[in-house]
mmCIF file of C-alpha atoms in Angstrom:
data_model
loop_
_atom_site.group_PDB
_atom_site.id
_atom_site.type_symbol
_atom_site.label_atom_id
_atom_site.label_comp_id
_atom_site.label_asym_id
_atom_site.label_seq_id
_atom_site.Cartn_x
_atom_site.Cartn_y
_atom_site.Cartn_z
ATOM 1 C CA UNK N 1 0.050 0.465 -0.038
ATOM 2 C CA UNK N 2 2.852 2.435 0.534
ATOM 3 C CA UNK N 3 4.108 1.616 -2.451
ATOM 4 C CA UNK N 4 1.589 3.212 -3.834
ATOM 5 C CA UNK N 5 1.805 6.767 -2.470
ATOM 6 C CA UNK N 6 5.054 6.793 -2.695
ATOM 7 C CA UNK N 7 4.606 6.766 -6.026
ATOM 8 C CA UNK N 8 1.570 8.753 -6.485
ATOM 9 C CA UNK N 9 4.007 11.610 -4.666
ATOM 10 C CA UNK N 10 6.504 10.970 -6.496
ATOM 11 C CA UNK N 11 4.550 11.215 -10.237
ATOM 12 C CA UNK N 12 3.339 14.175 -8.730
ATOM 13 C CA UNK N 13 6.604 15.929 -7.838
ATOM 14 C CA UNK N 14 8.144 14.433 -11.235
ATOM 15 C CA UNK N 15 5.022 16.528 -13.259
ATOM 16 C CA UNK N 16 5.144 19.460 -11.381
ATOM 17 C CA UNK N 17 9.255 19.448 -11.601
ATOM 18 C CA UNK N 18 8.534 18.438 -15.604
ATOM 19 C CA UNK N 19 6.653 21.736 -16.166
ATOM 20 C CA UNK N 20 8.420 24.327 -14.115
ATOM 21 C CA UNK N 21 11.495 22.888 -16.058
ATOM 22 C CA UNK N 22 9.524 23.673 -19.362
ATOM 23 C CA UNK N 23 8.725 27.528 -18.064
ATOM 24 C CA UNK N 24 12.479 27.486 -17.711
ATOM 25 C CA UNK N 25 13.386 26.328 -21.137
ATOM 26 C CA UNK N 26 10.867 28.157 -22.944
ATOM 27 C CA UNK N 27 12.075 31.622 -21.498
ATOM 28 C CA UNK N 28 15.670 30.683 -22.763
ATOM 29 C CA UNK N 29 14.054 30.493 -25.556
ATOM 30 C CA UNK N 30 12.872 33.962 -25.366
ATOM 31 C CA UNK N 31 15.335 34.987 -24.203
ATOM 32 C CA UNK N 32 18.394 34.169 -27.207
ATOM 33 C CA UNK N 33 15.211 34.808 -29.321
ATOM 34 C CA UNK N 34 14.636 38.387 -28.041
ATOM 35 C CA UNK N 35 18.534 39.262 -28.309
ATOM 36 C CA UNK N 36 18.878 37.812 -31.778
ATOM 37 C CA UNK N 37 15.908 39.877 -32.857
ATOM 38 C CA UNK N 38 17.205 43.119 -30.733
ATOM 39 C CA UNK N 39 20.566 42.925 -32.576
ATOM 40 C CA UNK N 40 18.744 43.041 -35.435
ATOM 41 C CA UNK N 41 16.386 45.780 -34.952
ATOM 42 C CA UNK N 42 19.732 47.505 -34.178
ATOM 43 C CA UNK N 43 21.398 46.886 -37.131
ATOM 44 C CA UNK N 44 18.441 48.100 -38.950
ATOM 45 C CA UNK N 45 18.647 51.247 -37.416
ATOM 46 C CA UNK N 46 21.843 51.892 -38.574
ATOM 47 C CA UNK N 47 21.315 50.894 -41.316
ATOM 48 C CA UNK N 48 23.170 47.299 -41.982
ATOM 49 C CA UNK N 49 20.323 45.449 -43.812
ATOM 50 C CA UNK N 50 22.853 42.616 -44.131
ATOM 51 C CA UNK N 51 23.783 42.410 -40.516
ATOM 52 C CA UNK N 52 19.987 42.742 -39.619
ATOM 53 C CA UNK N 53 19.449 39.660 -41.977
ATOM 54 C CA UNK N 54 22.354 37.668 -40.605
ATOM 55 C CA UNK N 55 20.267 38.258 -36.955
ATOM 56 C CA UNK N 56 17.086 37.660 -38.564
ATOM 57 C CA UNK N 57 17.581 34.685 -40.405
ATOM 58 C CA UNK N 58 19.571 33.792 -37.157
ATOM 59 C CA UNK N 59 17.106 33.849 -34.775
ATOM 60 C CA UNK N 60 14.496 32.232 -37.006
ATOM 61 C CA UNK N 61 16.965 29.052 -37.650
ATOM 62 C CA UNK N 62 17.028 29.349 -33.382
ATOM 63 C CA UNK N 63 13.423 29.164 -33.713
ATOM 64 C CA UNK N 64 13.091 25.807 -36.071
ATOM 65 C CA UNK N 65 15.787 24.148 -34.594
ATOM 66 C CA UNK N 66 13.204 24.584 -31.314
ATOM 67 C CA UNK N 67 11.109 22.771 -32.970
ATOM 68 C CA UNK N 68 10.673 19.451 -32.309
ATOM 69 C CA UNK N 69 10.722 20.284 -28.482
ATOM 70 C CA UNK N 70 7.893 23.596 -28.528
ATOM 71 C CA UNK N 71 5.726 21.301 -30.907
ATOM 72 C CA UNK N 72 5.113 18.634 -27.513
ATOM 73 C CA UNK N 73 5.182 21.329 -25.283
ATOM 74 C CA UNK N 74 3.611 24.139 -27.303
ATOM 75 C CA UNK N 75 -0.063 24.702 -28.880
ATOM 76 C CA UNK N 76 0.688 24.254 -32.510
ATOM 77 C CA UNK N 77 -1.352 26.971 -33.430
ATOM 78 C CA UNK N 78 1.169 29.023 -31.501
ATOM 79 C CA UNK N 79 4.009 27.736 -33.019
ATOM 80 C CA UNK N 80 2.612 28.495 -36.583
ATOM 81 C CA UNK N 81 1.636 32.059 -35.659
ATOM 82 C CA UNK N 82 5.073 32.605 -34.631
ATOM 83 C CA UNK N 83 6.791 31.554 -37.625
ATOM 84 C CA UNK N 84 4.186 33.511 -39.869
ATOM 85 C CA UNK N 85 6.037 36.500 -37.527
ATOM 86 C CA UNK N 86 9.236 35.661 -38.392
ATOM 87 C CA UNK N 87 8.271 35.000 -42.571
ATOM 88 C CA UNK N 88 6.782 38.463 -41.997
ATOM 89 C CA UNK N 89 9.831 40.312 -40.383
ATOM 90 C CA UNK N 90 11.896 38.228 -43.052
ATOM 91 C CA UNK N 91 10.165 40.037 -46.045
ATOM 92 C CA UNK N 92 10.473 43.428 -44.511
ATOM 93 C CA UNK N 93 13.644 43.046 -44.187
ATOM 94 C CA UNK N 94 15.012 41.603 -47.570
ATOM 95 C CA UNK N 95 12.542 44.505 -48.643
ATOM 96 C CA UNK N 96 14.778 46.868 -46.785
ATOM 97 C CA UNK N 97 11.423 48.783 -45.883
ATOM 98 C CA UNK N 98 12.221 50.838 -42.218
ATOM 99 C CA UNK N 99 8.361 51.250 -41.750
ATOM 100 C CA UNK N 100 7.589 47.823 -42.115
ATOM 101 C CA UNK N 101 10.221 46.447 -40.141
ATOM 102 C CA UNK N 102 9.675 48.707 -37.534
ATOM 103 C CA UNK N 103 5.984 47.249 -36.802
ATOM 104 C CA UNK N 104 7.237 43.789 -37.918
ATOM 105 C CA UNK N 105 9.931 43.582 -34.667
ATOM 106 C CA UNK N 106 7.770 44.000 -31.693
ATOM 107 C CA UNK N 107 5.354 41.919 -33.306
ATOM 108 C CA UNK N 108 7.626 38.656 -33.254
ATOM 109 C CA UNK N 109 9.002 40.551 -30.002
ATOM 110 C CA UNK N 110 5.117 40.386 -28.732
ATOM 111 C CA UNK N 111 4.705 37.187 -29.815
ATOM 112 C CA UNK N 112 7.210 35.089 -28.232
ATOM 113 C CA UNK N 113 6.560 37.278 -24.838
ATOM 114 C CA UNK N 114 3.030 35.809 -25.285
ATOM 115 C CA UNK N 115 4.036 32.510 -25.673
ATOM 116 C CA UNK N 116 6.337 32.534 -22.812
ATOM 117 C CA UNK N 117 4.371 34.080 -20.537
ATOM 118 C CA UNK N 118 1.195 31.414 -21.584
ATOM 119 C CA UNK N 119 3.406 28.904 -19.416
ATOM 120 C CA UNK N 120 4.170 31.085 -16.449
ATOM 121 C CA UNK N 121 2.163 30.131 -13.260
ATOM 122 C CA UNK N 122 0.335 33.601 -12.778
ATOM 123 C CA UNK N 123 -3.655 34.317 -11.561
ATOM 124 C CA UNK N 124 -3.812 35.375 -15.252
ATOM 125 C CA UNK N 125 -3.266 32.856 -16.658
ATOM 126 C CA UNK N 126 -4.313 29.988 -14.373
ATOM 127 C CA UNK N 127 -8.026 30.797 -14.000
ATOM 128 C CA UNK L 1 1.887 22.438 -18.996
ATOM 129 C CA UNK L 2 2.846 24.106 -15.032
ATOM 130 C CA UNK L 3 -0.979 25.616 -15.683
ATOM 131 C CA UNK L 4 -2.363 22.656 -16.738
ATOM 132 C CA UNK L 5 -0.681 20.890 -13.971
ATOM 133 C CA UNK L 6 -2.588 23.564 -11.509
ATOM 134 C CA UNK L 7 -5.383 23.908 -13.129
ATOM 135 C CA UNK L 8 -6.312 19.947 -13.082
ATOM 136 C CA UNK L 9 -5.814 20.161 -9.414
ATOM 137 C CA UNK L 10 -7.953 23.070 -8.739
ATOM 138 C CA UNK L 11 -10.533 21.646 -11.502
ATOM 139 C CA UNK L 12 -10.404 18.202 -9.659
ATOM 140 C CA UNK L 13 -10.565 19.592 -6.232
ATOM 141 C CA UNK L 14 -13.820 22.177 -7.304
ATOM 142 C CA UNK L 15 -15.504 18.853 -8.931
ATOM 143 C CA UNK L 16 -14.752 16.729 -5.544
ATOM 144 C CA UNK L 17 -16.198 19.571 -3.460
ATOM 145 C CA UNK L 18 -19.301 20.422 -5.854
ATOM 146 C CA UNK L 19 -20.331 17.084 -5.817
ATOM 147 C CA UNK L 20 -19.893 16.684 -1.736
ATOM 148 C CA UNK L 21 -22.294 19.178 -1.564
ATOM 149 C CA UNK L 22 -24.576 17.537 -4.152
ATOM 150 C CA UNK L 23 -24.770 14.179 -2.295
ATOM 151 C CA UNK L 24 -25.314 10.611 -2.632
ATOM 152 C CA UNK L 25 -28.261 10.738 -4.823
ATOM 153 C CA UNK L 26 -25.739 11.905 -7.400
ATOM 154 C CA UNK L 27 -23.602 9.283 -7.964
ATOM 155 C CA UNK L 28 -24.424 5.529 -8.670
ATOM 156 C CA UNK L 29 -22.055 3.233 -7.693
ATOM 157 C CA UNK L 30 -18.994 4.670 -7.907
ATOM 158 C CA UNK L 31 -17.432 7.097 -4.913
ATOM 159 C CA UNK L 32 -17.295 10.771 -5.041
ATOM 160 C CA UNK L 33 -13.747 10.855 -5.958
ATOM 161 C CA UNK L 34 -13.923 7.465 -8.841
ATOM 162 C CA UNK L 35 -16.759 9.630 -10.469
ATOM 163 C CA UNK L 36 -15.168 13.199 -10.292
ATOM 164 C CA UNK L 37 -11.272 10.509 -11.703
ATOM 165 C CA UNK L 38 -13.258 8.966 -14.219
ATOM 166 C CA UNK L 39 -15.470 11.751 -15.720
ATOM 167 C CA UNK L 40 -12.134 14.120 -15.876
ATOM 168 C CA UNK L 41 -10.244 11.382 -17.677
ATOM 169 C CA UNK L 42 -12.684 10.567 -20.014
ATOM 170 C CA UNK L 43 -12.695 14.164 -20.978
ATOM 171 C CA UNK L 44 -9.431 15.138 -20.911
ATOM 172 C CA UNK L 45 -7.853 11.780 -23.182
ATOM 173 C CA UNK L 46 -10.604 13.719 -25.532
ATOM 174 C CA UNK L 47 -8.794 17.007 -26.220
ATOM 175 C CA UNK L 48 -5.916 15.966 -27.933
ATOM 176 C CA UNK L 49 -7.396 13.983 -29.816
ATOM 177 C CA UNK L 50 -10.600 16.214 -30.752
ATOM 178 C CA UNK L 51 -7.835 18.765 -31.939
ATOM 179 C CA UNK L 52 -3.915 17.483 -33.038
ATOM 180 C CA UNK L 53 -2.720 21.065 -32.282
ATOM 181 C CA UNK L 54 -2.628 20.403 -28.921
ATOM 182 C CA UNK L 55 0.546 18.519 -27.248
ATOM 183 C CA UNK L 56 -0.566 14.919 -26.159
ATOM 184 C CA UNK L 57 1.235 16.354 -22.605
ATOM 185 C CA UNK L 58 -1.480 18.328 -22.465
ATOM 186 C CA UNK L 59 -4.413 15.348 -22.410
ATOM 187 C CA UNK L 60 -1.371 13.175 -19.936
ATOM 188 C CA UNK L 61 -0.142 15.352 -17.300
ATOM 189 C CA UNK L 62 -3.900 16.056 -16.126
ATOM 190 C CA UNK L 63 -4.150 11.937 -16.586
ATOM 191 C CA UNK L 64 -1.566 10.956 -14.500
ATOM 192 C CA UNK L 65 -1.877 13.894 -12.199
ATOM 193 C CA UNK L 66 -5.858 12.757 -11.862
ATOM 194 C CA UNK L 67 -4.516 9.205 -10.440
ATOM 195 C CA UNK L 68 -1.840 10.369 -8.547
ATOM 196 C CA UNK L 69 -4.310 12.131 -6.958
ATOM 197 C CA UNK L 70 -6.789 9.387 -6.425
ATOM 198 C CA UNK L 71 -4.361 7.410 -5.575
ATOM 199 C CA UNK L 72 -3.645 9.610 -2.649
ATOM 200 C CA UNK L 73 -7.056 10.904 -1.762
ATOM 201 C CA UNK L 74 -8.096 6.779 -1.550
ATOM 202 C CA UNK L 75 -4.959 6.048 0.450
ATOM 203 C CA UNK L 76 -6.033 9.723 2.592
ATOM 204 C CA UNK L 77 -9.452 7.678 3.557
ATOM 205 C CA UNK L 78 -8.442 4.537 4.250
ATOM 206 C CA UNK L 79 -6.091 5.699 7.051
ATOM 207 C CA UNK L 80 -8.025 8.267 8.363
ATOM 208 C CA UNK L 81 -11.805 8.320 9.400
ATOM 209 C CA UNK L 82 -12.664 11.489 10.202
ATOM 210 C CA UNK L 83 -11.214 12.366 6.349
ATOM 211 C CA UNK L 84 -13.109 9.855 5.089
ATOM 212 C CA UNK L 85 -16.519 10.648 6.677
ATOM 213 C CA UNK L 86 -15.284 14.626 4.436
ATOM 214 C CA UNK L 87 -14.927 13.339 1.840
ATOM 215 C CA UNK L 88 -17.807 10.618 1.396
ATOM 216 C CA UNK L 89 -19.625 11.126 4.015
ATOM 217 C CA UNK L 90 -21.669 8.338 5.960
ATOM 218 C CA UNK L 91 -24.257 5.926 5.339
ATOM 219 C CA UNK L 92 -27.989 7.467 6.301
ATOM 220 C CA UNK L 93 -30.570 5.172 7.690
ATOM 221 C CA UNK L 94 -33.604 5.789 5.429
ATOM 222 C CA UNK L 95 -35.887 2.961 7.085
ATOM 223 C CA UNK L 96 -35.417 1.654 10.695
ATOM 224 C CA UNK L 97 -37.588 -1.321 12.303
ATOM 225 C CA UNK L 98 -40.198 -0.663 8.958
ATOM 226 C CA UNK L 99 -40.263 3.100 9.213
ATOM 227 C CA UNK L 100 -39.351 5.784 7.002
ATOM 228 C CA UNK L 101 -37.109 8.419 8.491
ATOM 229 C CA UNK L 102 -38.521 11.139 7.030
ATOM 230 C CA UNK L 103 -35.596 13.618 8.287
ATOM 231 C CA UNK L 104 -32.778 11.272 6.663
ATOM 232 C CA UNK L 105 -35.493 11.601 3.095
ATOM 233 C CA UNK L 106 -35.376 15.150 3.413
ATOM 234 C CA UNK L 107 -31.629 15.451 3.846
ATOM 235 C CA UNK L 108 -30.604 13.230 1.001
ATOM 236 C CA UNK L 109 -33.700 14.461 -1.077
ATOM 237 C CA UNK L 110 -34.829 11.085 -1.413
ATOM 238 C CA UNK L 111 -38.224 10.597 -2.614
ATOM 239 C CA UNK L 112 -40.756 8.734 -1.669
ATOM 240 C CA UNK L 113 -41.066 6.691 -5.403
ATOM 241 C CA UNK L 114 -37.171 6.654 -5.929
ATOM 242 C CA UNK L 115 -37.508 4.924 -2.551
ATOM 243 C CA UNK L 116 -40.219 2.201 -3.868
ATOM 244 C CA UNK L 117 -38.140 2.188 -7.021
ATOM 245 C CA UNK L 118 -34.736 0.861 -5.110
ATOM 246 C CA UNK L 119 -36.928 -1.267 -2.891
ATOM 247 C CA UNK L 120 -38.947 -3.200 -5.903
ATOM 248 C CA UNK L 121 -35.288 -3.922 -7.526
ATOM 249 C CA UNK L 122 -34.816 -5.691 -4.429
ATOM 250 C CA UNK L 123 -38.309 -7.683 -4.939
ATOM 251 C CA UNK L 124 -39.090 -5.718 -1.598
ATOM 252 C CA UNK L 125 -42.960 -4.123 -1.919
ATOM 253 C CA UNK L 126 -43.564 -3.701 2.251
ATOM 254 C CA UNK L 127 -41.769 -1.723 4.043
ATOM 255 C CA UNK L 128 -42.908 -3.292 7.011
ATOM 256 C CA UNK L 129 -40.354 -6.334 6.785
ATOM 257 C CA UNK L 130 -37.709 -3.926 6.255
ATOM 258 C CA UNK L 131 -35.196 -4.026 9.759
ATOM 259 C CA UNK L 132 -33.052 -0.836 8.310
ATOM 260 C CA UNK L 133 -32.388 0.628 4.404
ATOM 261 C CA UNK L 134 -29.101 2.299 4.544
ATOM 262 C CA UNK L 135 -28.678 4.930 1.243
ATOM 263 C CA UNK L 136 -24.465 3.962 0.950
ATOM 264 C CA UNK L 137 -21.794 6.522 0.434
ATOM 265 C CA UNK L 138 -21.793 5.394 -3.146
ATOM 266 C CA UNK L 139 -25.664 5.867 -3.791
ATOM 267 C CA UNK L 140 -26.972 2.647 -3.451
ATOM 268 C CA UNK L 141 -29.529 1.079 -0.969
ATOM 269 C CA UNK L 142 -28.786 -1.782 1.417
ATOM 270 C CA UNK L 143 -31.511 -3.671 2.712
ATOM 271 C CA UNK L 144 -31.353 -5.830 5.676
ATOM 272 C CA UNK L 145 -35.080 -7.398 6.578
ATOM 273 C CA UNK L 146 -36.349 -8.249 10.062
ATOM 274 C CA UNK L 147 -35.757 -11.138 11.345
ATOM 275 C CA UNK L 148 -38.876 -12.887 10.787
ATOM 276 C CA UNK L 149 -38.781 -11.847 6.863
ATOM 277 C CA UNK L 150 -35.162 -13.122 6.718
ATOM 278 C CA UNK L 151 -34.923 -16.415 4.817
ATOM 279 C CA UNK L 152 -34.561 -19.647 6.252
ATOM 280 C CA UNK L 153 -31.187 -21.036 6.475
ATOM 281 C CA UNK L 154 -30.033 -24.668 7.383
ATOM 282 C CA UNK L 155 -28.117 -23.227 10.299
ATOM 283 C CA UNK L 156 -31.272 -21.812 11.469
ATOM 284 C CA UNK L 157 -32.874 -25.755 11.182
ATOM 285 C CA UNK L 158 -29.998 -26.885 12.351
ATOM 286 C CA UNK L 159 -29.159 -28.747 9.328
ATOM 287 C CA UNK L 160 -25.921 -30.186 8.533
ATOM 288 C CA UNK L 161 -24.926 -29.293 4.603
ATOM 289 C CA UNK L 162 -21.719 -29.825 3.022
ATOM 290 C CA UNK L 163 -19.549 -26.831 2.941
ATOM 291 C CA UNK L 164 -19.637 -24.516 -0.558
ATOM 292 C CA UNK L 165 -16.546 -24.984 -2.177
ATOM 293 C CA UNK L 166 -14.922 -21.771 -5.048
ATOM 294 C CA UNK L 167 -15.042 -23.758 -8.172
ATOM 295 C CA UNK L 168 -12.184 -22.997 -10.290
ATOM 296 C CA UNK L 169 -11.667 -22.153 -13.675
ATOM 297 C CA UNK L 170 -10.088 -25.028 -16.121
ATOM 298 C CA UNK L 171 -10.683 -24.617 -19.877
ATOM 299 C CA UNK L 172 -12.090 -21.216 -20.930
ATOM 300 C CA UNK L 173 -13.189 -20.763 -23.627
ATOM 301 C CA UNK L 174 -10.923 -23.829 -25.641
ATOM 302 C CA UNK L 175 -8.225 -22.534 -23.212
ATOM 303 C CA UNK L 176 -6.658 -24.765 -20.891
ATOM 304 C CA UNK L 177 -6.008 -22.229 -17.923
ATOM 305 C CA UNK L 178 -2.137 -24.861 -16.264
ATOM 306 C CA UNK L 179 -1.864 -22.358 -13.384
ATOM 307 C CA UNK L 180 -5.532 -22.904 -12.260
ATOM 308 C CA UNK L 181 -4.802 -26.833 -12.403
ATOM 309 C CA UNK L 182 -1.860 -26.692 -9.953
ATOM 310 C CA UNK L 183 -3.912 -25.164 -7.550
ATOM 311 C CA UNK L 184 -6.104 -28.093 -7.529
ATOM 312 C CA UNK L 185 -3.268 -30.202 -7.991
ATOM 313 C CA UNK L 186 -4.709 -31.844 -11.323
ATOM 314 C CA UNK L 187 -2.882 -32.530 -14.230
ATOM 315 C CA UNK L 188 -3.415 -32.465 -17.932
ATOM 316 C CA UNK L 189 -4.261 -36.469 -17.869
ATOM 317 C CA UNK L 190 -6.697 -35.915 -15.234
ATOM 318 C CA UNK L 191 -7.983 -33.372 -17.454
ATOM 319 C CA UNK L 192 -7.636 -35.928 -20.455
ATOM 320 C CA UNK L 193 -9.693 -38.274 -18.300
ATOM 321 C CA UNK L 194 -12.355 -35.793 -17.170
ATOM 322 C CA UNK L 195 -12.598 -34.680 -21.540
ATOM 323 C CA UNK L 196 -13.285 -38.771 -22.489
ATOM 324 C CA UNK L 197 -16.174 -38.976 -19.664
ATOM 325 C CA UNK L 198 -18.167 -36.209 -21.626
ATOM 326 C CA UNK L 199 -17.216 -37.326 -24.508
ATOM 327 C CA UNK L 200 -14.892 -34.605 -26.091
ATOM 328 C CA UNK L 201 -11.444 -34.963 -27.868
ATOM 329 C CA UNK L 202 -9.792 -32.335 -27.282
ATOM 330 C CA UNK L 203 -9.850 -29.185 -24.744
ATOM 331 C CA UNK L 204 -10.888 -27.124 -28.112
ATOM 332 C CA UNK L 205 -14.502 -28.018 -27.810
ATOM 333 C CA UNK L 206 -14.918 -26.956 -24.490
ATOM 334 C CA UNK L 207 -16.349 -23.369 -23.618
ATOM 335 C CA UNK L 208 -16.145 -23.975 -19.926
ATOM 336 C CA UNK L 209 -15.410 -26.375 -17.324
ATOM 337 C CA UNK L 210 -14.682 -25.671 -13.160
ATOM 338 C CA UNK L 211 -13.795 -27.746 -10.809
ATOM 339 C CA UNK L 212 -14.131 -27.683 -7.034
ATOM 340 C CA UNK L 213 -11.631 -29.022 -4.188
ATOM 341 C CA UNK L 214 -14.108 -31.884 -3.432
ATOM 342 C CA UNK L 215 -13.784 -33.146 -7.595
ATOM 343 C CA UNK L 216 -17.360 -31.560 -8.634
ATOM 344 C CA UNK L 217 -17.377 -30.481 -12.745
ATOM 345 C CA UNK L 218 -19.203 -27.966 -13.950
ATOM 346 C CA UNK L 219 -19.032 -28.592 -17.890
ATOM 347 C CA UNK L 220 -20.350 -26.736 -20.920
ATOM 348 C CA UNK L 221 -19.088 -28.072 -24.726
ATOM 349 C CA UNK L 222 -19.223 -25.470 -27.077
ATOM 350 C CA UNK L 223 -22.110 -24.957 -29.774
ATOM 351 C CA UNK L 224 -21.736 -26.401 -32.983
ATOM 352 C CA UNK L 225 -20.946 -22.854 -34.470
ATOM 353 C CA UNK L 226 -18.387 -21.723 -32.241
ATOM 354 C CA UNK L 227 -16.040 -24.526 -32.143
#
C-alpha cells in the first residue's frame, strides 16, 4: 500500500518539476530570440541591412531548431503563428522597408513574450 | 504545462467539492473521487484527440495528475476516518424498524418514488418488513429485513450441509488454464480423463469447465457453430 502512495507523490512532484523545467526552457528560448532580434533591429537602425538579415535569419533558425521541443510542449497554433511572424519580419528586411520592419519587430517580440507568458504560473494564466 | 497541472488539481478539487455538496444521490455506484476522476479523465483524454494542434502532453499530464490524486485521496480515506467522513460522508438510515426516517429522506433529497423504486428492484414491496435500509456513500440502497422475513437457513433448522467450495476455472473458451490446474493439484492426464467422460476429445471443444476441491465438475461444450 505504501509503495503506491510514494509512487503517486513522486509522480505529482515529477510532473510539476517537468512543467517548471519547461517554463525555464521556454524563457531561455525567448531570451535568446529576443537578443538576436534586438541585434537585428540595431542593425536596421544603423542602416546595416546585411547585418539585420543575418541576425533575423539566425533568430528564425534558432526558432526552427527548437521545433522538436516546442511541438511537444506548445500549442501548434502558437508555433505556426510565431513562424509566420518571422517570415513577415524577414520579408520586410529583404525589402529594406524601414517602416514595415519597425512594425514587424515588436510583433515578433510580443508573440514570443506571449508564448513564454502563457507557460508561467500567474493568477491570470491559471484562471 | 505548469498551468495544465495546476488547473487539473484546481478543477479536480472543485468538482470533488461540488459533488460532495450535491450529495449521495448523484453518484450511483461510484464513490465520489472515482466519479470525478472517471468524468475528468474521459474528457481530458479526448482533448488532444479532438484537436491535434494541442500537444499530447496536454492530455497526458492531467490524466497522470488525476491518477496520482486519486491514489492519494483513496489512501488518505483508508488511513483517516475523519477524512473519509469529510470526503464521502456516511451512510444514512432511511428506514428503521419498518418506519421511514423522514428527516434523512429530506436531508438526502430522496423522494418516496425513488425509495419505492429501489425497494422494488430488491423485490421488496412491504416497508414494514424492513429492519434497516441504508443509503450508502456510493448512492446505492442496502436493505436488512427483519429476522421474521429473512429467508430460512440450514443453520436455523439445525440441518448439517456440505460446505460450498469455490469452483476453479480449468478450461475457458477452449483454453486450458494451467495455473488453475496446479491450484487444484491436477494435471493434464486427469483433464483428459474428464474430457473423455464428457465425450469430447479436445479442450478446444469445451466452452467452460470448472472443478472445485471436492471434485465437483461443471462442464459446458462449445456450440457447434462456435467450435
